[in-house]
Short mmCIF file of C-alpha atoms and ligand atoms in Angstrom, two decimals:
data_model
loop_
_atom_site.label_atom_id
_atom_site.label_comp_id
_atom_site.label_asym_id
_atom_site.label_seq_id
_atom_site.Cartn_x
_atom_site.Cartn_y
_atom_site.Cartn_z
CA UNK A 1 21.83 4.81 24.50
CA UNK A 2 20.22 8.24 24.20
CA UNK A 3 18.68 8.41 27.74
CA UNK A 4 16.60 11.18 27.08
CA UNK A 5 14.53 9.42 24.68
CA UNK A 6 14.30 6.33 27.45
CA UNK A 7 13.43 8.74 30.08
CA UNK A 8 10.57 10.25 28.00
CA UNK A 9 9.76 6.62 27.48
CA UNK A 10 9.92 6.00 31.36
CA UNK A 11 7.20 9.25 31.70
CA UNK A 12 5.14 7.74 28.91
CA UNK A 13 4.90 4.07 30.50
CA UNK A 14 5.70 4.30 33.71
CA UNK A 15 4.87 0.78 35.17
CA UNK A 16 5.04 -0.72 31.77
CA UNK A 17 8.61 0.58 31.35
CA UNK A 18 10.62 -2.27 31.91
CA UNK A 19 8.35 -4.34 29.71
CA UNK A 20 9.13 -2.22 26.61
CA UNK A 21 12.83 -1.97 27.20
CA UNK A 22 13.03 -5.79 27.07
CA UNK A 23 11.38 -5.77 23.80
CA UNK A 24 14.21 -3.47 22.46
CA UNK A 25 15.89 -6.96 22.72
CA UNK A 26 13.94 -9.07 20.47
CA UNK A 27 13.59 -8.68 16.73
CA UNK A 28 10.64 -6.53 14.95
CA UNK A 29 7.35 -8.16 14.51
CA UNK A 30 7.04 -9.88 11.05
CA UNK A 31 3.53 -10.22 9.48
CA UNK A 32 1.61 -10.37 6.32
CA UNK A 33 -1.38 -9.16 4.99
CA UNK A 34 -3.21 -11.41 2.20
CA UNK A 35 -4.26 -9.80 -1.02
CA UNK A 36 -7.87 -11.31 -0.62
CA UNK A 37 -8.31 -9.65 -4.12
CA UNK A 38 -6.18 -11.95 -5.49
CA UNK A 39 -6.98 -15.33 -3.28
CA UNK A 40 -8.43 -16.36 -0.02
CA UNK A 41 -6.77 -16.31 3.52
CA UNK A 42 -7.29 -20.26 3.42
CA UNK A 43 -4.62 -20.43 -0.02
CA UNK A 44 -2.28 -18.05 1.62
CA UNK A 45 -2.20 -20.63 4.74
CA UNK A 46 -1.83 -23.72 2.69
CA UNK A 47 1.22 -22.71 0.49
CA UNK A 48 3.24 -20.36 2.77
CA UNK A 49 5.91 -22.22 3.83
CA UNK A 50 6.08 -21.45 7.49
CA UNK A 51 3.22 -21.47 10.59
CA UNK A 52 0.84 -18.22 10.36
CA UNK A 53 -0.95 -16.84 13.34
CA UNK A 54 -3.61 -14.42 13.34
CA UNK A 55 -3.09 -10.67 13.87
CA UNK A 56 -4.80 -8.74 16.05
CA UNK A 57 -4.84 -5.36 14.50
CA UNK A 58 -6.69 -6.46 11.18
CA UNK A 59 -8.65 -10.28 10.09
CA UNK A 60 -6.82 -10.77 7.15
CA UNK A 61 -3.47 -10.13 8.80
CA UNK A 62 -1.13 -12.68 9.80
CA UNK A 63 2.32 -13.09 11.74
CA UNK A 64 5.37 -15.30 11.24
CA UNK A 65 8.53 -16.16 12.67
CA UNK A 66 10.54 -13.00 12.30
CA UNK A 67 13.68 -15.05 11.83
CA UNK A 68 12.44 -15.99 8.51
CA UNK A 69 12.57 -15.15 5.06
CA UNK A 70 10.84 -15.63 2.44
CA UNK A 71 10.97 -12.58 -0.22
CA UNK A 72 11.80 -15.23 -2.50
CA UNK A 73 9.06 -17.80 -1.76
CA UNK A 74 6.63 -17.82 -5.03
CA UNK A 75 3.68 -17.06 -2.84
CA UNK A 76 5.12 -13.76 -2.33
CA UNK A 77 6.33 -12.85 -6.15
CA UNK A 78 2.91 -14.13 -7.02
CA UNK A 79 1.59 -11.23 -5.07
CA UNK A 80 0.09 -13.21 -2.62
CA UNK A 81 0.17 -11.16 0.28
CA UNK A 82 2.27 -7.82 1.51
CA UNK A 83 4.97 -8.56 3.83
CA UNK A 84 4.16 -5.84 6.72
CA UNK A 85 5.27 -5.18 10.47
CA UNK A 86 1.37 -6.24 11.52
CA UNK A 87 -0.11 -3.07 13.61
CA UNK A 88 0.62 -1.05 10.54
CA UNK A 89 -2.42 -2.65 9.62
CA UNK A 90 -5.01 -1.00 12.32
CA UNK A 91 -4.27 2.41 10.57
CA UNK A 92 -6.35 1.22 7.18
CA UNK A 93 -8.90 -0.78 9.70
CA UNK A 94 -10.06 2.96 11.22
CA UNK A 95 -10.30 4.07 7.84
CA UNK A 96 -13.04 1.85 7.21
CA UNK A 97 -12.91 2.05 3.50
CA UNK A 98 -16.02 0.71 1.95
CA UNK A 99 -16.99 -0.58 -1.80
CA UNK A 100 -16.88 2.32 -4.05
CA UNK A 101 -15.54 5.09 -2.43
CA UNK A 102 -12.70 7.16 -3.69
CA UNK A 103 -9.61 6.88 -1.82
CA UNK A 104 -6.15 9.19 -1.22
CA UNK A 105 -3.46 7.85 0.39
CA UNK A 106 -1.36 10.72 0.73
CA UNK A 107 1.90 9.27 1.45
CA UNK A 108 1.80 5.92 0.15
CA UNK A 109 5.57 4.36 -0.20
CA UNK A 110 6.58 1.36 -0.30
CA UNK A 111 2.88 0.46 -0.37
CA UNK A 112 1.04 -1.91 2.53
CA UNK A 113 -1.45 0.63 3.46
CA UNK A 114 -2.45 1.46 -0.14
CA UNK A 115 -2.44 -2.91 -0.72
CA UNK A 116 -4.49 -3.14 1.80
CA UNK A 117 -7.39 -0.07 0.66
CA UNK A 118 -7.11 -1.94 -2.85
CA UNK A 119 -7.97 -5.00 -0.85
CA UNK A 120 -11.24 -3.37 0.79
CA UNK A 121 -12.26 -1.91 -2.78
CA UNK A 122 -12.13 -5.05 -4.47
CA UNK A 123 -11.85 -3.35 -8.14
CA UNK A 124 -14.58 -0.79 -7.66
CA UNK A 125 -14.30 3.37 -6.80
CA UNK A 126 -10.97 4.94 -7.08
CA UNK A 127 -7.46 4.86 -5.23
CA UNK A 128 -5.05 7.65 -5.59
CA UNK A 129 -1.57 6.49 -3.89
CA UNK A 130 0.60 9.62 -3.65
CA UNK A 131 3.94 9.42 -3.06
CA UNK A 132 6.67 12.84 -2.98
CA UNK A 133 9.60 10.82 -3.22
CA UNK A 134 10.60 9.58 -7.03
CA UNK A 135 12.67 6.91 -6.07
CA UNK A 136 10.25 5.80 -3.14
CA UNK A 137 7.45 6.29 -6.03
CA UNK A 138 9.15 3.79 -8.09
CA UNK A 139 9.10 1.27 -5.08
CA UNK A 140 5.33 1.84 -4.46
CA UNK A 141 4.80 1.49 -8.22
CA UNK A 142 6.66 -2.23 -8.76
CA UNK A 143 5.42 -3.23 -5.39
CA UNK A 144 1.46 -2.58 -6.03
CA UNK A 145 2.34 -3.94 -9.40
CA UNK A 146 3.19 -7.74 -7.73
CA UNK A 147 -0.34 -7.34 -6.49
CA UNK A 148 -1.97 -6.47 -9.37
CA UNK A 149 -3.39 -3.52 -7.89
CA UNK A 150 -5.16 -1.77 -11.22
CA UNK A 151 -8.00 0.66 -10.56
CA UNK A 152 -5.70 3.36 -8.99
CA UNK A 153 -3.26 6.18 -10.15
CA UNK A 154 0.16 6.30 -8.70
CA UNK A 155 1.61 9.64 -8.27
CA UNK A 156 4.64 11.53 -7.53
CA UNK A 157 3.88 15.11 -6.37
CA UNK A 158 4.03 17.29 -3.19
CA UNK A 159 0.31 17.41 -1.59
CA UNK A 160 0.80 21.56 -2.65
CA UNK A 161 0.55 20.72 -6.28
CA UNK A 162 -1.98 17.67 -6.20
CA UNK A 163 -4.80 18.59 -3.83
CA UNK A 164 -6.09 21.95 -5.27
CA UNK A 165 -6.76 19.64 -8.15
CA UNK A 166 -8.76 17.27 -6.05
CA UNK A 167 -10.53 19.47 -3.43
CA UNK A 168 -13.32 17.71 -1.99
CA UNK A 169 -13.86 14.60 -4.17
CA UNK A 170 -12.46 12.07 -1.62
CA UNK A 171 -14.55 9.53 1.05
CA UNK A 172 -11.54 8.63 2.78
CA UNK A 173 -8.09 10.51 3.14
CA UNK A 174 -5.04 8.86 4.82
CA UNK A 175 -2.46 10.91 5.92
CA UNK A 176 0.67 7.98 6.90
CA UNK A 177 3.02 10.49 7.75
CA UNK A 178 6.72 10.99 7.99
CA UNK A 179 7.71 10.81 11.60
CA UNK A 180 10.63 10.36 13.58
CA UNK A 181 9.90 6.93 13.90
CA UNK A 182 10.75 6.16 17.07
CA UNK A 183 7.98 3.31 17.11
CA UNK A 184 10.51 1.31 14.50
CA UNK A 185 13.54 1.11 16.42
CA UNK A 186 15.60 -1.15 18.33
CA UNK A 187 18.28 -0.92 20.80
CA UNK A 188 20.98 -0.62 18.40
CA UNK A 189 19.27 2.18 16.75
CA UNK A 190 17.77 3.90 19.65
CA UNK A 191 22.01 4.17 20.72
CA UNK A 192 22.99 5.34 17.14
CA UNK A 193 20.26 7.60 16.67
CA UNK A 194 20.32 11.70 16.84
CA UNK A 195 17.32 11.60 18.57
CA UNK A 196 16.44 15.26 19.81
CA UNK A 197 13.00 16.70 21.09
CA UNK A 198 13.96 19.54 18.14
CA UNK A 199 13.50 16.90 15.11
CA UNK A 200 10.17 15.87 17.24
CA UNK A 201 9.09 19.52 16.50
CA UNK A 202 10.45 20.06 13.11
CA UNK A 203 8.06 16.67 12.20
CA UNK A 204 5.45 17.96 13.73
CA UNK A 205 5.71 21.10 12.02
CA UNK A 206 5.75 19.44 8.56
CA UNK A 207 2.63 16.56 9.81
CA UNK A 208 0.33 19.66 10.41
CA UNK A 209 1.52 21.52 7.27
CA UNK A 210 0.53 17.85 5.79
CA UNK A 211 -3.02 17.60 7.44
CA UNK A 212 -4.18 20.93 6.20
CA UNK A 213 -3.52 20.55 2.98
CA UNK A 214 -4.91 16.36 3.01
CA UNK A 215 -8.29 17.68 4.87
CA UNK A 216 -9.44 20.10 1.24
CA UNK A 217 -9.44 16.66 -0.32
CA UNK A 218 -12.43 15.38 1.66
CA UNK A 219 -16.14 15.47 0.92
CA UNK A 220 -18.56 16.47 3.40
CA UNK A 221 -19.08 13.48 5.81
CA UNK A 222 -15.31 12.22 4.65
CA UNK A 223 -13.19 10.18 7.17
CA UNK A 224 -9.13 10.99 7.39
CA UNK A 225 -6.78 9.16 9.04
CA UNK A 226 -3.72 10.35 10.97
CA UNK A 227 -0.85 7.93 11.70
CA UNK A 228 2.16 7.80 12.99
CA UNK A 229 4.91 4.94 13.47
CA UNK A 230 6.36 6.87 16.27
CA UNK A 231 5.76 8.08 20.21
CA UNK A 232 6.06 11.39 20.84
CA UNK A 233 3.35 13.05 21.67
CA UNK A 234 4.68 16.46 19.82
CA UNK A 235 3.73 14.35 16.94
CA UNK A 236 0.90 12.52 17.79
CA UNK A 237 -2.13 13.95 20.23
CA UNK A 238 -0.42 17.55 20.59
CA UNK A 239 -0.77 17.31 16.06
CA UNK A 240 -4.44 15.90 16.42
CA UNK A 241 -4.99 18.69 19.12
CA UNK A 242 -3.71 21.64 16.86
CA UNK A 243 -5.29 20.40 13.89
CA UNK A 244 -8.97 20.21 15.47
CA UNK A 245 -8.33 23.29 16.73
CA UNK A 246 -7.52 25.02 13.66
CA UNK A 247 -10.27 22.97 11.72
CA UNK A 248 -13.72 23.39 13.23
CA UNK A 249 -15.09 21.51 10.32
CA UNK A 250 -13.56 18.18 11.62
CA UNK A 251 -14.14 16.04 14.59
CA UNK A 252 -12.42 13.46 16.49
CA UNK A 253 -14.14 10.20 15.51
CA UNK A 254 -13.83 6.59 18.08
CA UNK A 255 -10.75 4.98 16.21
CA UNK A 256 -10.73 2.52 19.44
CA UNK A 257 -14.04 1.49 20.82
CA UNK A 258 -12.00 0.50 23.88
CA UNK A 259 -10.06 -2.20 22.04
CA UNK A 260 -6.37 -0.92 22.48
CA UNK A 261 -5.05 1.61 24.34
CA UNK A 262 -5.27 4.80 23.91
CA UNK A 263 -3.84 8.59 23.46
CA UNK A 264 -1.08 9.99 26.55
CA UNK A 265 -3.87 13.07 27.91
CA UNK A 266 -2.81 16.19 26.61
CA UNK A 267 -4.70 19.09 27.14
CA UNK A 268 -8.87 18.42 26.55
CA UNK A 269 -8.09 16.14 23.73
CA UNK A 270 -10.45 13.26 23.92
CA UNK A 271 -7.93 10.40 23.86
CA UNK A 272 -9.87 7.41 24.72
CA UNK A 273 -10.66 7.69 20.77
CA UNK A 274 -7.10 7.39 19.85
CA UNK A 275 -4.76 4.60 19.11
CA UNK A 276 -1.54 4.03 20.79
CA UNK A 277 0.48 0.64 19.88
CA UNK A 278 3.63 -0.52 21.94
CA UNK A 279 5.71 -3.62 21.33
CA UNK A 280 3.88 -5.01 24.77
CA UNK A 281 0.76 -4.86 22.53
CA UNK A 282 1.91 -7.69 19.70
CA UNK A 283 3.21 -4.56 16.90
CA UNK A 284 5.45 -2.34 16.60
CA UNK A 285 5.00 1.54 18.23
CA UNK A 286 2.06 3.39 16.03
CA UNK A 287 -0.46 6.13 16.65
CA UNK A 288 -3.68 6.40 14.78
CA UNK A 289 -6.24 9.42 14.59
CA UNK A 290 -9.77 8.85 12.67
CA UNK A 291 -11.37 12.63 11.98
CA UNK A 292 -14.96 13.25 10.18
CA UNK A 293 -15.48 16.06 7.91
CA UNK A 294 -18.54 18.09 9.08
CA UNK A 295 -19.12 20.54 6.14
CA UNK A 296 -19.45 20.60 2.20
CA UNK A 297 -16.02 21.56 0.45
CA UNK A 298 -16.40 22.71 -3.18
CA UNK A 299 -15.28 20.20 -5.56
CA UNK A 300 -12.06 21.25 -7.85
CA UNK A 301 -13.13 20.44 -11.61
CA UNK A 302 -11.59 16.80 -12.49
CA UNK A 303 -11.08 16.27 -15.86
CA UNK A 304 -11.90 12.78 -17.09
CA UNK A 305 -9.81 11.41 -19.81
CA UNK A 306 -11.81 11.57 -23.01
CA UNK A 307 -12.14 8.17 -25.19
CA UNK A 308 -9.64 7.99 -27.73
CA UNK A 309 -9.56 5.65 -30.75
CA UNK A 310 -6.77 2.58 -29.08
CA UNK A 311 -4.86 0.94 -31.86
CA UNK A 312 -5.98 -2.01 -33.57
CA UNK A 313 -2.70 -3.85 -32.51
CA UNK A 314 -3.82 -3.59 -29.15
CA UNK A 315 -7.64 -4.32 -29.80
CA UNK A 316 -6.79 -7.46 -31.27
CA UNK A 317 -4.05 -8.49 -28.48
CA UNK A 318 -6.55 -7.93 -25.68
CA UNK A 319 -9.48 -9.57 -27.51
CA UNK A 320 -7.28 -13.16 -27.82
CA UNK A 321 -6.13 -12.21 -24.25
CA UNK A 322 -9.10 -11.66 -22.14
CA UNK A 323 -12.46 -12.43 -22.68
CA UNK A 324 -13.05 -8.72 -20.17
CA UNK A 325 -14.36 -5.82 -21.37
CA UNK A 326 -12.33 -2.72 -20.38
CA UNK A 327 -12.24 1.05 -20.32
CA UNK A 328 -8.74 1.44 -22.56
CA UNK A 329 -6.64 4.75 -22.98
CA UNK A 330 -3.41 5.47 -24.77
CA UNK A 331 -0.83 7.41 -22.89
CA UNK A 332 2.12 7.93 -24.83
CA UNK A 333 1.78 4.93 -26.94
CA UNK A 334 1.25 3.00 -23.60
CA UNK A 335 -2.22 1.20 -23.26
CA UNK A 336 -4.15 1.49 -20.26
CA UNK A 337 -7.05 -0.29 -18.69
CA UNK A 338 -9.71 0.06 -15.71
CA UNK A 339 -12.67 -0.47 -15.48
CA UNK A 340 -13.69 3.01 -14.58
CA UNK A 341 -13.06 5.81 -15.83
CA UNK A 342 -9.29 7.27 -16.55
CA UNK A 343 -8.69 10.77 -14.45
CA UNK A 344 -6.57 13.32 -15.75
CA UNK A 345 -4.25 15.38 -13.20
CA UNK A 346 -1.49 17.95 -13.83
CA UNK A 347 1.14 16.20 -11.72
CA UNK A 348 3.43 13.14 -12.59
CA UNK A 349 1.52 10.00 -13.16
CA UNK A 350 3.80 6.95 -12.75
CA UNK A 351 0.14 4.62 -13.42
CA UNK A 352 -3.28 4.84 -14.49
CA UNK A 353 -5.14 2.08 -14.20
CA UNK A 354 -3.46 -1.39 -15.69
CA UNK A 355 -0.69 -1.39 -18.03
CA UNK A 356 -1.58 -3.42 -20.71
CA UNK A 357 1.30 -3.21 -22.93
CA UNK A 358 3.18 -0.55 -25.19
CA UNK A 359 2.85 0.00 -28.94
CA UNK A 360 6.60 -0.54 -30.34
CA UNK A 361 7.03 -0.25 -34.09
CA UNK A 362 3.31 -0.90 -35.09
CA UNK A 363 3.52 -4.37 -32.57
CA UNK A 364 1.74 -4.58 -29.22
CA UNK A 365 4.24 -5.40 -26.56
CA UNK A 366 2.43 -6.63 -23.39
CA UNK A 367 3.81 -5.54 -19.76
CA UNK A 368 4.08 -7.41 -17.07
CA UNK A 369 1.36 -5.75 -14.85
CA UNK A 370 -1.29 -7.37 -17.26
CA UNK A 371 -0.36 -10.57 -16.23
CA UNK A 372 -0.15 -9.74 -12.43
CA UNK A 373 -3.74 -8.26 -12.30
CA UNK A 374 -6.08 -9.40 -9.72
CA UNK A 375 -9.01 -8.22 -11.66
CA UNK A 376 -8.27 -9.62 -14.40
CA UNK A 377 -6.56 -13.10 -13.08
CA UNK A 378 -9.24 -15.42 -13.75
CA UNK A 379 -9.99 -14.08 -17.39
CA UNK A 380 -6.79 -15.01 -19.38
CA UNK A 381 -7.53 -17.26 -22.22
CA UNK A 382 -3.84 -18.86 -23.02
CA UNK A 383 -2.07 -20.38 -19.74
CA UNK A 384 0.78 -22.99 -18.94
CA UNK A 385 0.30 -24.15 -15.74
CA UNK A 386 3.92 -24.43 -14.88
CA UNK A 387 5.51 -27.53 -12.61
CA UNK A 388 7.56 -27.36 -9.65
CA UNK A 389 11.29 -27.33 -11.78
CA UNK A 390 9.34 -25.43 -14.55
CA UNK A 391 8.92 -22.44 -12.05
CA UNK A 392 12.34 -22.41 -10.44
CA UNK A 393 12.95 -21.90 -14.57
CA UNK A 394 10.77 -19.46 -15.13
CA UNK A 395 11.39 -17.22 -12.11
CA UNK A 396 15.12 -17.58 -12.96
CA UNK A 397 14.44 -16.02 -16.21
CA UNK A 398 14.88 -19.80 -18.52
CA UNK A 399 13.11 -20.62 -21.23
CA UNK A 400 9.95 -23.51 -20.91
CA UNK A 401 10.07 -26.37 -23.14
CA UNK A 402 6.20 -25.98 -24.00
CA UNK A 403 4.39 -26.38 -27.79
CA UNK A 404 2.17 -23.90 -26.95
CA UNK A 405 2.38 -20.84 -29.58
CA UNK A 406 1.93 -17.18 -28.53
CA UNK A 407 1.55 -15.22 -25.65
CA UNK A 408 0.67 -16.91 -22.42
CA UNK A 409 0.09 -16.30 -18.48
CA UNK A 410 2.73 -18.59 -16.62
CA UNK A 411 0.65 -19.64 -13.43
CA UNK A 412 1.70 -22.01 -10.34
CA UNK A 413 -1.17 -23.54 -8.64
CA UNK A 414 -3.75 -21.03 -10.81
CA UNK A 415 -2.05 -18.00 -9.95
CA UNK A 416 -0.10 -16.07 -12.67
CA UNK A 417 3.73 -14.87 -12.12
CA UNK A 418 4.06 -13.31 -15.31
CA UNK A 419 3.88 -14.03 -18.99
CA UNK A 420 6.08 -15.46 -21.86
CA UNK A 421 5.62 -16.26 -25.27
CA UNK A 422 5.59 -19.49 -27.23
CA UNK A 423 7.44 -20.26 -30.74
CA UNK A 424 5.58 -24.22 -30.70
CA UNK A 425 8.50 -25.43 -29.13
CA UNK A 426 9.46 -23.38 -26.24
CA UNK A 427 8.16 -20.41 -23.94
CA UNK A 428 10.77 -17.67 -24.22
CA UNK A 429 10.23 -16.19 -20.77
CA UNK A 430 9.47 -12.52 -20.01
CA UNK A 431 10.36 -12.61 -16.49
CA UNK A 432 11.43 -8.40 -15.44
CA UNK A 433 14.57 -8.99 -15.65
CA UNK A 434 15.33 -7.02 -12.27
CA UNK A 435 12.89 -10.02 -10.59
CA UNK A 436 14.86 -13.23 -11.56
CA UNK A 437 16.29 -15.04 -8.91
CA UNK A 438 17.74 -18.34 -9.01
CA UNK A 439 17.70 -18.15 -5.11
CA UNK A 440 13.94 -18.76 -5.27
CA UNK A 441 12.37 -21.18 -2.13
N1 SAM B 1 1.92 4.57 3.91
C1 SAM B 1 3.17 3.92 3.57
C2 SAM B 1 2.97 2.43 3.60
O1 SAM B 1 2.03 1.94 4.23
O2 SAM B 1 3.77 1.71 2.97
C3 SAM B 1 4.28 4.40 4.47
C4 SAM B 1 4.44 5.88 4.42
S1 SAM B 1 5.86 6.49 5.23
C5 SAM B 1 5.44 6.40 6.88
C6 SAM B 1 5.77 8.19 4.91
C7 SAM B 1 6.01 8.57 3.45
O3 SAM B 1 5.74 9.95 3.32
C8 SAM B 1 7.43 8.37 2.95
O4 SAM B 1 7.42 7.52 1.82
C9 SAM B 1 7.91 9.76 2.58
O5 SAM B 1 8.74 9.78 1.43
C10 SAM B 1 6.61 10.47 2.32
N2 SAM B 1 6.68 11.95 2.47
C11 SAM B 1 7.63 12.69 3.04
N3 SAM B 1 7.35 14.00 2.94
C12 SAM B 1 6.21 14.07 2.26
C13 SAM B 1 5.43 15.16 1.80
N4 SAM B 1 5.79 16.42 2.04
N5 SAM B 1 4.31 14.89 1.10
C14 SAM B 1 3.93 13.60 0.83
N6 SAM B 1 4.66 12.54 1.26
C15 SAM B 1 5.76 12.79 1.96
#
């Protein structure tokens, strides 16, 4: 094992050393967090299969037997809840994100943080999840998809190409950024790892480089969010210290309120306001920074999409569908919903809003994120409410023996998995093929 990185640990802890290096023994922390826009924490705890205790770090999180698994389990391809290591939760808490506001999350792969923002919107203001990394981006994209996360844009761009074209429009900024992530390993890894005080430095570098460009993106009176999932305080407090220091306009906001503990002292940095998590505390190792934005930053000119005429195909699919009234676009014969309205950004867009379905050969095709939306889950108008064997069929990609004609939501217990379409006699299903399982539990 890479003693130098236990030694630091050793400076960092000092009584409470011997406590964390048992817990380099036992497995990570396994939690949840319930997507209380789709259902309530009382239907997550009566149809996940295993016990659920509460989290400390948010009240909708919850933790389970790490031993288990249960990617499979319908509850979670119905987009019940986000499988997540539970402290990565307290970075959203500090972020306090209220009803309305407009949201970044700057670097948003695989997802949990930007779930969980979606969660505390409830379908109003505007989330932009950001993620550099394509293939990461994709990830992000089919994972907010199971939740039915809809009134957000997914990107893929560096922050140097998106935020001059948002400069000061945000309420809330989260900057999740890559660390060394120290605060995710075990003793296997801690021996296998390269760990060097030089990669601390080189993330740091790239973390500050991050926070100036996430901090043009706020409004006046706008709250960002550092975190970390790692220890070091080259990373952590000595960023947060730099940072203010370089930014007048900002100030270090009470992310604790004397809950957890807090910051390692480093120079006057007021760390009683910070958030340090060990494994001793019931998650795994984080750091979390809350910041106010003291002055006005002009606003960069956002374009809104302008209404265009949606083809009748599509009209007359959604009307049968839903009985909602949407804001619809047309992206590349792709239809688009939300229920504000659609921003336009010179960077990749992976989603806008809901995808409703695709115009192939004059014939609306429906996608599969229509029938996962949480906005829209109690206003579908042709259902099968599927039984126990019918939905090991279903999510195994098998047709339904159904006389129901048309296109229809397949739900278990009220809550839609997807769609398929009926000929009178049978439901041929339209399961992603990349989802079925027949291993489902
Ligand atoms: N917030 C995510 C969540 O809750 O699921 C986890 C984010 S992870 C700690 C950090 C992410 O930052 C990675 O997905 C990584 O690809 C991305 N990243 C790396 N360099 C970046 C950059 N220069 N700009 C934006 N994102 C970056």
């Amino acid at each position: 094992m890479k003693t130098t990185f236990l030694e630091r640990m050793q400076e960092y802890l000092k009584d409470e050393y011997e406590e964390y290096v048992k817990t380099l023994d036992q497995a990570m922390y396994k939690g949840l967090m319930v997507n209380t826009a789709k259902c309530s924490q009382q239907f997550v705890k009566q149809y996940f299969p295993f016990d659920l205790t509460s989290s400390k770090f948010s009240p909708n999180g919850f933790l389970f037997d790490p031993n288990l698994k249960v990617g499979n389990h319908w509850t979670h391809l119905a987009g019940l809840y986000y499988l997540q290591e539970p402290s990565a939760s307290a970075a959203v808490e500090a972020l306090d994100v209220q009803k309305d506001h407009w949201v970044l999350d700057c670097c948003a792969a695989p997802g949990g943080k930007s779930h969980q923002i979606a969660c505390a919107l409830n379908h109003t203001g505007f989330l932009l999840s950001n993620e550099i990394d394509g293939k990461r981006a994709n990830t992000l994209m089919s994972n907010l998809e199971r939740l039915g996360v809809g009134e957000n844009m997914i990107t893929c761009s560096s922050l140097e190409k998106l935020i001059p074209q948002v400069k000061g429009w945000f309420d809330r900024v989260l900057v999740d950024a890559p660390c060394s992530g120290e605060g995710m390993m075990k003793k296997h890894e801690i021996a296998s790892i390269e760990w060097s005080k030089e990669n601390n430095i080189a993330c740091s570098i790239r973390q500050k480089h991050l926070l100036d460009l996430a901090v043009l993106a706020l409004k006046k009176d706008g709250i960002l969010v550092y975190s970390t999932c790692t220890y070091a305080i080259e990373e952590n407090e000595a960023v947060i210290f730099d940072f203010l220091k370089k930014h007048p306009e900002m100030e270090l906001l009470d992310a604790n309120h004397g809950k957890m503990r807090c910051g390692i002292p480093y120079e006057d940095l007021e760390v009683k306001k910070l958030i340090r998590i060990y494994p001793m505390d019931g998650g795994e190792g984080h750091f979390i920074a809350k910041m106010r934005k003291k002055e006005e930053t002009a606003k960069s000119p956002i374009k809104r999409i302008k209404p265009k005429k949606i083809p009748q195909e599509a009209i007359r699919f959604l009307q049968d569908q839903i009985d909602l009234d949407m804001n619809l676009t047309e992206i590349n014969s792709k239809i688009y919903m939300r229920k504000n309205d659609f921003i336009q950004l010179d960077v990749p867009i992976l989603r806008e809003g809901i995808l409703a379905g695709e115009i192939i050969k004059n014939r609306f095709a429906p996608h599969h994120h229509f029938y996962m939306s949480s906005l829209l889950s109690h206003h579908y108008q042709h259902v099968i409410d599927l039984n126990d064997e019918q939905l090991k069929q279903y999510l195994s990609g098998n047709v339904i023996m159904s006389p129901k004609k048309g296109y229809v939501s397949c739900q278990y217990h009220g809550i839609s998995l997807g769609f398929g379409k009926g000929d009178g006699n049978m439901i041929k299903n339209h399961y992603p093929k990349g989802l079925r399982n027949s291993q489902t539990i």
